PDB file of C-alpha atoms in Angstrom:
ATOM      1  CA  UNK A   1     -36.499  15.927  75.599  1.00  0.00           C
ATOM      2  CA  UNK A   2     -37.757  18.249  73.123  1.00  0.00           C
ATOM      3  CA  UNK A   3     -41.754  19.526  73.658  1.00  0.00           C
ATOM      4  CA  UNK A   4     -44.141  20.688  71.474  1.00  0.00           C
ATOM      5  CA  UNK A   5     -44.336  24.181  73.107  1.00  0.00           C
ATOM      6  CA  UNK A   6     -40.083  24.446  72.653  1.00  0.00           C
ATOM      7  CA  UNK A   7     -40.412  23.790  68.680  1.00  0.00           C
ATOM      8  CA  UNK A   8     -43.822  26.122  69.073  1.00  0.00           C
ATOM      9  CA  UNK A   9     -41.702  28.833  71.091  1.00  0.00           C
ATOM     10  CA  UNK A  10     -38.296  28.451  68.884  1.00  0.00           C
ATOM     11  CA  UNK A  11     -40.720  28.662  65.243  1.00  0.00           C
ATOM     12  CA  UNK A  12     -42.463  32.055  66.663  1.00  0.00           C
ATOM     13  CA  UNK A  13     -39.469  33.505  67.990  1.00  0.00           C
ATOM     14  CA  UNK A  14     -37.754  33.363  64.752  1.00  0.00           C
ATOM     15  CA  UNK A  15     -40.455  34.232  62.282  1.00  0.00           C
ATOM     16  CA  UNK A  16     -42.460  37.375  61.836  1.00  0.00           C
ATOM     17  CA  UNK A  17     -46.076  37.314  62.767  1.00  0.00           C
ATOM     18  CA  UNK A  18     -46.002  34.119  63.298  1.00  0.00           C
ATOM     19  CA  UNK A  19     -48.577  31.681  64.303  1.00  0.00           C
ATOM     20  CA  UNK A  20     -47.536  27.619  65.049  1.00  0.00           C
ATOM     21  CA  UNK A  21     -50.216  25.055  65.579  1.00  0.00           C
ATOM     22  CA  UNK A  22     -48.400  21.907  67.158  1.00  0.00           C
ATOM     23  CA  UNK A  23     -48.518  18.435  68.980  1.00  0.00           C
ATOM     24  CA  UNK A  24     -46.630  15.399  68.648  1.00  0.00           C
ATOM     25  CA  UNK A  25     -46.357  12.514  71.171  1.00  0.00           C
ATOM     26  CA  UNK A  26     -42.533  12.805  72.485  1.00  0.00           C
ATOM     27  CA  UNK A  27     -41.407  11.132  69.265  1.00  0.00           C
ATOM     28  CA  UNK A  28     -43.528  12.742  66.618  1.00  0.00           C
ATOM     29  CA  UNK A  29     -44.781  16.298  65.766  1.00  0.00           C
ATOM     30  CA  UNK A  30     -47.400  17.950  63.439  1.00  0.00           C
ATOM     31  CA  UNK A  31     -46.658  21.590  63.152  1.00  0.00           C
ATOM     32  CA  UNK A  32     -49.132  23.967  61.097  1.00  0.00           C
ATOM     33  CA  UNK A  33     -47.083  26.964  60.506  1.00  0.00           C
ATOM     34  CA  UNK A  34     -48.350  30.604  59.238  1.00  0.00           C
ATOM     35  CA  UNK A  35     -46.520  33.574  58.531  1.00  0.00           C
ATOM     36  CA  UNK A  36     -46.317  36.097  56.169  1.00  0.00           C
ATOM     37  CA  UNK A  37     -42.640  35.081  55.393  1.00  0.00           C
ATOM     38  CA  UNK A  38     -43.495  32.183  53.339  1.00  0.00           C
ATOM     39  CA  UNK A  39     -45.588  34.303  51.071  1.00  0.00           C
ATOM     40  CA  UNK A  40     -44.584  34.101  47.234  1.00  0.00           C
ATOM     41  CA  UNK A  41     -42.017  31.412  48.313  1.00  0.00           C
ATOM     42  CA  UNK A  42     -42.244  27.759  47.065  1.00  0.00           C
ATOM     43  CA  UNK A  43     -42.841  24.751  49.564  1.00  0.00           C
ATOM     44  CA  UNK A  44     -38.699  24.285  49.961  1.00  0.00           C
ATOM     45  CA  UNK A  45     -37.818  27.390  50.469  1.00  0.00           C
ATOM     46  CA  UNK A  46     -41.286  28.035  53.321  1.00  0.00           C
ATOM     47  CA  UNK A  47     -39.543  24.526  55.445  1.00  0.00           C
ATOM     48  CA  UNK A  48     -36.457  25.722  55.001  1.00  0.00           C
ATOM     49  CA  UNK A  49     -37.060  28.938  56.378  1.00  0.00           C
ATOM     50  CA  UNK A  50     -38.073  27.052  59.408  1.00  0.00           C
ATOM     51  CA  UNK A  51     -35.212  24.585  59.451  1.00  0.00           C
ATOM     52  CA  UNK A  52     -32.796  27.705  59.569  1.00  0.00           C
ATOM     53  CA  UNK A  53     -34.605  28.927  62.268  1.00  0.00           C
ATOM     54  CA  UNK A  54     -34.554  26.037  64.229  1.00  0.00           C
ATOM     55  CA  UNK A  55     -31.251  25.611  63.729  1.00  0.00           C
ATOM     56  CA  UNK A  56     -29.534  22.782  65.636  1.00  0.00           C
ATOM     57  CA  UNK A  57     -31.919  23.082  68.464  1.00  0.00           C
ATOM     58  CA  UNK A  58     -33.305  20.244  67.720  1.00  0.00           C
ATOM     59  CA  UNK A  59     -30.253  18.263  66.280  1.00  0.00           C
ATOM     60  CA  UNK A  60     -31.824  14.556  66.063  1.00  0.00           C
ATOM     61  CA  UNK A  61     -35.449  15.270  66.994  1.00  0.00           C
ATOM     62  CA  UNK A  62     -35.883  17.828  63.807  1.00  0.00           C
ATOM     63  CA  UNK A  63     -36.400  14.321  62.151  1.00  0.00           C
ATOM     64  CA  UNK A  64     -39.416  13.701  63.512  1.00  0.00           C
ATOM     65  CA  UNK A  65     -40.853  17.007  62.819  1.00  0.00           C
ATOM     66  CA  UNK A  66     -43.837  17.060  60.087  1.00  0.00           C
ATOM     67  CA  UNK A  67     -44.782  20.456  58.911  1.00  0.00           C
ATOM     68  CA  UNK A  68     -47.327  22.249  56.918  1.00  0.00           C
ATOM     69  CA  UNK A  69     -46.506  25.683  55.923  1.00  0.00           C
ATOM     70  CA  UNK A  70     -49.020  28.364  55.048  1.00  0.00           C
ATOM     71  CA  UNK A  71     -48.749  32.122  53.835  1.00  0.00           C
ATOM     72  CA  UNK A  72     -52.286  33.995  55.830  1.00  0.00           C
ATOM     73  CA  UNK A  73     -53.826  34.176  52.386  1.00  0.00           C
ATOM     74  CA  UNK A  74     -53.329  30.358  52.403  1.00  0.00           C
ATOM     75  CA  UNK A  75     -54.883  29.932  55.708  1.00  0.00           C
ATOM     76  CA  UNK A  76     -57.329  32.204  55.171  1.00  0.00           C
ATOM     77  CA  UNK A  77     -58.733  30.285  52.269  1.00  0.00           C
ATOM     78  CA  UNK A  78     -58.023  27.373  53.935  1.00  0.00           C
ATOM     79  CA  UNK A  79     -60.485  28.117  56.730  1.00  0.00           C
ATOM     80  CA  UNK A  80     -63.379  28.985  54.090  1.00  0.00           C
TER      81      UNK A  80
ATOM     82  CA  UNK B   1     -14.141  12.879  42.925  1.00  0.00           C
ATOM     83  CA  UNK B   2     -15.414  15.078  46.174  1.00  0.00           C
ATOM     84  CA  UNK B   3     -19.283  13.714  47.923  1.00  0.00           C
ATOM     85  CA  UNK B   4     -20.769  16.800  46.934  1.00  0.00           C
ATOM     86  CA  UNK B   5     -19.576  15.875  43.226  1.00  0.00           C
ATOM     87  CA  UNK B   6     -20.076  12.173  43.519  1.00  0.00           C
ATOM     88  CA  UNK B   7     -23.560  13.656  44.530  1.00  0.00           C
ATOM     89  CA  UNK B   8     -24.576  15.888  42.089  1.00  0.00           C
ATOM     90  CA  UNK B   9     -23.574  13.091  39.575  1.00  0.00           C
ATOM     91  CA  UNK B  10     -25.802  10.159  40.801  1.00  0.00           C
ATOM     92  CA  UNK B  11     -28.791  13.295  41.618  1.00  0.00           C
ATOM     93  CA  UNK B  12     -28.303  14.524  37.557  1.00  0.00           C
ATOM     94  CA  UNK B  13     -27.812  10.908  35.989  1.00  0.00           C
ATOM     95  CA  UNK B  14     -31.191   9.502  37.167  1.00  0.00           C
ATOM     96  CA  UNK B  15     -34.692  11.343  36.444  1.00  0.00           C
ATOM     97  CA  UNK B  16     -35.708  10.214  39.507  1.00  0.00           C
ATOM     98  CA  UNK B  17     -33.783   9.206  42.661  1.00  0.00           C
ATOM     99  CA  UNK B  18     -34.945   8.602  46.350  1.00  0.00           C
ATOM    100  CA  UNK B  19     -32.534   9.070  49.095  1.00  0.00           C
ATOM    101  CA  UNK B  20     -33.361   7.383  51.866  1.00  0.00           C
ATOM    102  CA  UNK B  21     -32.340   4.918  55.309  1.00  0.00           C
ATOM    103  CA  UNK B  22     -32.531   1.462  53.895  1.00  0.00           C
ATOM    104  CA  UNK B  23     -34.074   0.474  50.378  1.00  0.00           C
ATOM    105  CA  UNK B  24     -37.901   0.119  48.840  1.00  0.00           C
ATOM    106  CA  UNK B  25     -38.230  -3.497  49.805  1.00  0.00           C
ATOM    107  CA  UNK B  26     -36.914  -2.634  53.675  1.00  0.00           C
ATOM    108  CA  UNK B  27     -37.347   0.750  53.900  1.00  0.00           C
ATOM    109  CA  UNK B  28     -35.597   1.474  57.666  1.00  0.00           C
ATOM    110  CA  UNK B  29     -37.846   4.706  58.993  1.00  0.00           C
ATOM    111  CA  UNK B  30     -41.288   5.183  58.857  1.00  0.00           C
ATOM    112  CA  UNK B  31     -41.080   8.127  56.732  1.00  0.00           C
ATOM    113  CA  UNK B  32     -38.675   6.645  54.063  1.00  0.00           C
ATOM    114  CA  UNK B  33     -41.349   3.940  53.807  1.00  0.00           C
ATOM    115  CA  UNK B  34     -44.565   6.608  53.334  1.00  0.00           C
ATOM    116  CA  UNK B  35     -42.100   8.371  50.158  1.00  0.00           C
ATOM    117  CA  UNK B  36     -41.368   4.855  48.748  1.00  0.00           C
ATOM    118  CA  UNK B  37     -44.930   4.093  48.821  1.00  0.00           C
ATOM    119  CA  UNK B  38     -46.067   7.297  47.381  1.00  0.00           C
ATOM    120  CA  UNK B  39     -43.489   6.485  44.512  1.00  0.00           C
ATOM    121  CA  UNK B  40     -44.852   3.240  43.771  1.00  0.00           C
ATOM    122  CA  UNK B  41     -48.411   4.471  43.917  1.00  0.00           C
ATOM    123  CA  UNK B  42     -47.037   6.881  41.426  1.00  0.00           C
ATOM    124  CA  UNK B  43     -46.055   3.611  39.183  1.00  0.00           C
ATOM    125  CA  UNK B  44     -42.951   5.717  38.252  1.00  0.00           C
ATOM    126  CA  UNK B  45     -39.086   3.829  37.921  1.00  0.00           C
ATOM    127  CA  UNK B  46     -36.503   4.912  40.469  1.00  0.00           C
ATOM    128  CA  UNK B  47     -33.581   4.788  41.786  1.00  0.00           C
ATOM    129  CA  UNK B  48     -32.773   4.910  45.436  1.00  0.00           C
ATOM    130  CA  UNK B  49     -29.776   5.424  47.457  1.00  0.00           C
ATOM    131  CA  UNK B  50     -29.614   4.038  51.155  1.00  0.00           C
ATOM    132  CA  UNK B  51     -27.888   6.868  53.267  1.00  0.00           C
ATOM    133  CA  UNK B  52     -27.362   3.959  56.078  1.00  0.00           C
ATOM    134  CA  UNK B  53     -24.612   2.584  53.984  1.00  0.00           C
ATOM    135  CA  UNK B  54     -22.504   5.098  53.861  1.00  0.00           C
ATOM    136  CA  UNK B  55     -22.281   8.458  56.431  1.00  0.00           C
ATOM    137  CA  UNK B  56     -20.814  10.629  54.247  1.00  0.00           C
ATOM    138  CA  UNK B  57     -23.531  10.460  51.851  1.00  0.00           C
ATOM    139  CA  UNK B  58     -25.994  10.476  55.066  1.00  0.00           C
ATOM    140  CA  UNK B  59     -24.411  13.837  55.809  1.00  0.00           C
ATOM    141  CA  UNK B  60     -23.417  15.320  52.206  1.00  0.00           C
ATOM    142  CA  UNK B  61     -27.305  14.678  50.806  1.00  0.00           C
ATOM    143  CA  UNK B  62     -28.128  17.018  53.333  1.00  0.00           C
ATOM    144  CA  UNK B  63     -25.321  19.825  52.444  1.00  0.00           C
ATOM    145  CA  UNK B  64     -25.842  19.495  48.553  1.00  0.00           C
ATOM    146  CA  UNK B  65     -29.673  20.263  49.169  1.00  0.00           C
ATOM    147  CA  UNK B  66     -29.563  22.474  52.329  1.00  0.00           C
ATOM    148  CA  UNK B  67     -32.135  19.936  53.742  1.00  0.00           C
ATOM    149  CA  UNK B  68     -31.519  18.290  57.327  1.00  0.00           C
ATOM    150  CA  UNK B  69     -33.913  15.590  57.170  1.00  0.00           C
ATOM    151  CA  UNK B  70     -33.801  12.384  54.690  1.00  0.00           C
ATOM    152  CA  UNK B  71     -35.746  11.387  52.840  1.00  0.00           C
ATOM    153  CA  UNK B  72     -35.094  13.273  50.030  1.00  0.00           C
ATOM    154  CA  UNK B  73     -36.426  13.059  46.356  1.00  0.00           C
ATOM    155  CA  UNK B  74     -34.667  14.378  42.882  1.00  0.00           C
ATOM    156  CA  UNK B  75     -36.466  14.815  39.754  1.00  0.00           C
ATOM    157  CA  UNK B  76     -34.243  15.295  36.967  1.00  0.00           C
ATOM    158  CA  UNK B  77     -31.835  16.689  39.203  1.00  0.00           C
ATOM    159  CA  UNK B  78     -33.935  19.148  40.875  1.00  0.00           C
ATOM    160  CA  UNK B  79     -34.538  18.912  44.988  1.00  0.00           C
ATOM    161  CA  UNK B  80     -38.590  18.378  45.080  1.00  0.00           C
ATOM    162  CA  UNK B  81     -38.062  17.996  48.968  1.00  0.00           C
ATOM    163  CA  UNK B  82     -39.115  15.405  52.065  1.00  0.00           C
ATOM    164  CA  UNK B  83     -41.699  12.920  52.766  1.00  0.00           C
ATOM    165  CA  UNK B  84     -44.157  16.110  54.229  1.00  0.00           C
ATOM    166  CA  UNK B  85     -43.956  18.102  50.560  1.00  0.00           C
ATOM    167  CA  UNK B  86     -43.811  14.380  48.497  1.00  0.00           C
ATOM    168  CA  UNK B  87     -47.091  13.556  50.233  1.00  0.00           C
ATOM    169  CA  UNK B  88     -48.913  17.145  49.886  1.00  0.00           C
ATOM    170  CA  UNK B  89     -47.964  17.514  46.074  1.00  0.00           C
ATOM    171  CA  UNK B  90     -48.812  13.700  45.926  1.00  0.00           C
ATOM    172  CA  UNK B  91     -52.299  14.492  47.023  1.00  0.00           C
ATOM    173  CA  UNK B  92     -53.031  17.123  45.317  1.00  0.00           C
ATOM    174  CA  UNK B  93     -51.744  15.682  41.797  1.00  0.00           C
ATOM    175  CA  UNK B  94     -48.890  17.676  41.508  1.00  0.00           C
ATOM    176  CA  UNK B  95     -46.542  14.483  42.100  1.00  0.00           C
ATOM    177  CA  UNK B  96     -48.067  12.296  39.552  1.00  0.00           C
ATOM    178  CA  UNK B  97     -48.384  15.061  36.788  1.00  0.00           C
ATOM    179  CA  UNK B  98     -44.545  15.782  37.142  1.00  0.00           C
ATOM    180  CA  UNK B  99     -43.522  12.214  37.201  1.00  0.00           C
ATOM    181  CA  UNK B 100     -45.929  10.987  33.899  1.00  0.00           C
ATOM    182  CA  UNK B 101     -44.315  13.977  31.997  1.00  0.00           C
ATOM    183  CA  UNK B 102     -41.099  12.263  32.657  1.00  0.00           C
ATOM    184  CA  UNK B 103     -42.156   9.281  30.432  1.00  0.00           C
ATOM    185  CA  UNK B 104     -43.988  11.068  27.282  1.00  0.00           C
TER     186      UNK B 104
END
């Protein structure tokens, strides 16, 4: 079964600079994403980065993955 | 007349469509329910397309937009994206804005 810290691991080991906030209850998961790579890109583009990097590691499971994706600046004025 | 064509046909010949498992009165997953709700908050028309009743459109829909997960919402033919992205631009306006200028 897939755990948050295998979608966490698989997101920052195919992004640069990467930084993945996750949980998710076995059946669910909330993923805050931030990298540089989504910077300039639209919303579609920033998930589907992170579909292609997850690839078919998930197969079913990527279903049940929610994600927010953030560029730093994002985050950064986010956290003000 | 290939899926992907069959596809792109339905996705250009409605200004807004909804693919998604089951249909707005039985929606059949928790997140195709949350995007048909957001879409009737919206008070906007639509059409929807249940991907349960037939695999090949369960599986094209996701080739044509390069998108693994359903559902999925058009807007005059143009990918907007899942139930995550419907619900951000939904609460931050963005949604409604796009569908109203539909009508005018």
């Amino acid at each position: 079964m897939v755990t948050p810290e295998d979608i966490k691991g698989w997101i920052e080991a195919g992004l640069e600079d990467c930084q993945v906030e996750i949980d998710g209850d076995g059946h669910h998961f909330e993923a805050v994403i931030v990298s540089p790579e989504f910077t300039g890109k639209s919303r579609i583009a920033q998930h589907q980065l992170v579909y292609g990097v997850l690839g078919d590691k998930m197969k079913a499971a990527i279903h049940a993955l929610s994600m927010k994706t953030l560029s730093p600046e994002e985050h950064a004025a986010a956290q003000d | 007349m290939s899926i992907q064509e069959q596809l792109k046909e339905v996705v250009e010949s409605n200004d807004v469509v909804l693919f998604m498992k089951g249909n707005p009165d039985f929606p059949q997953c928790g997140f195709s329910g949350t995007a048909t709700q957001i879409l009737q908050q919206c008070e906007t028309k639509f059409a929807s397309v249940d991907v349960l009743a037939d695999s090949s459109v369960r599986e094209g829909i996701k080739e044509y937009s390069n998108w693994p997960t359903i559902p999925q919402l058009y807007i005059k033919g143009e990918f907007i994206g899942g139930c995550d992205i419907m619900r951000e631009m939904f609460e931050n306006g963005e949604l409604k804005a796009k569908l109203d200028s539909l009508d005018s």
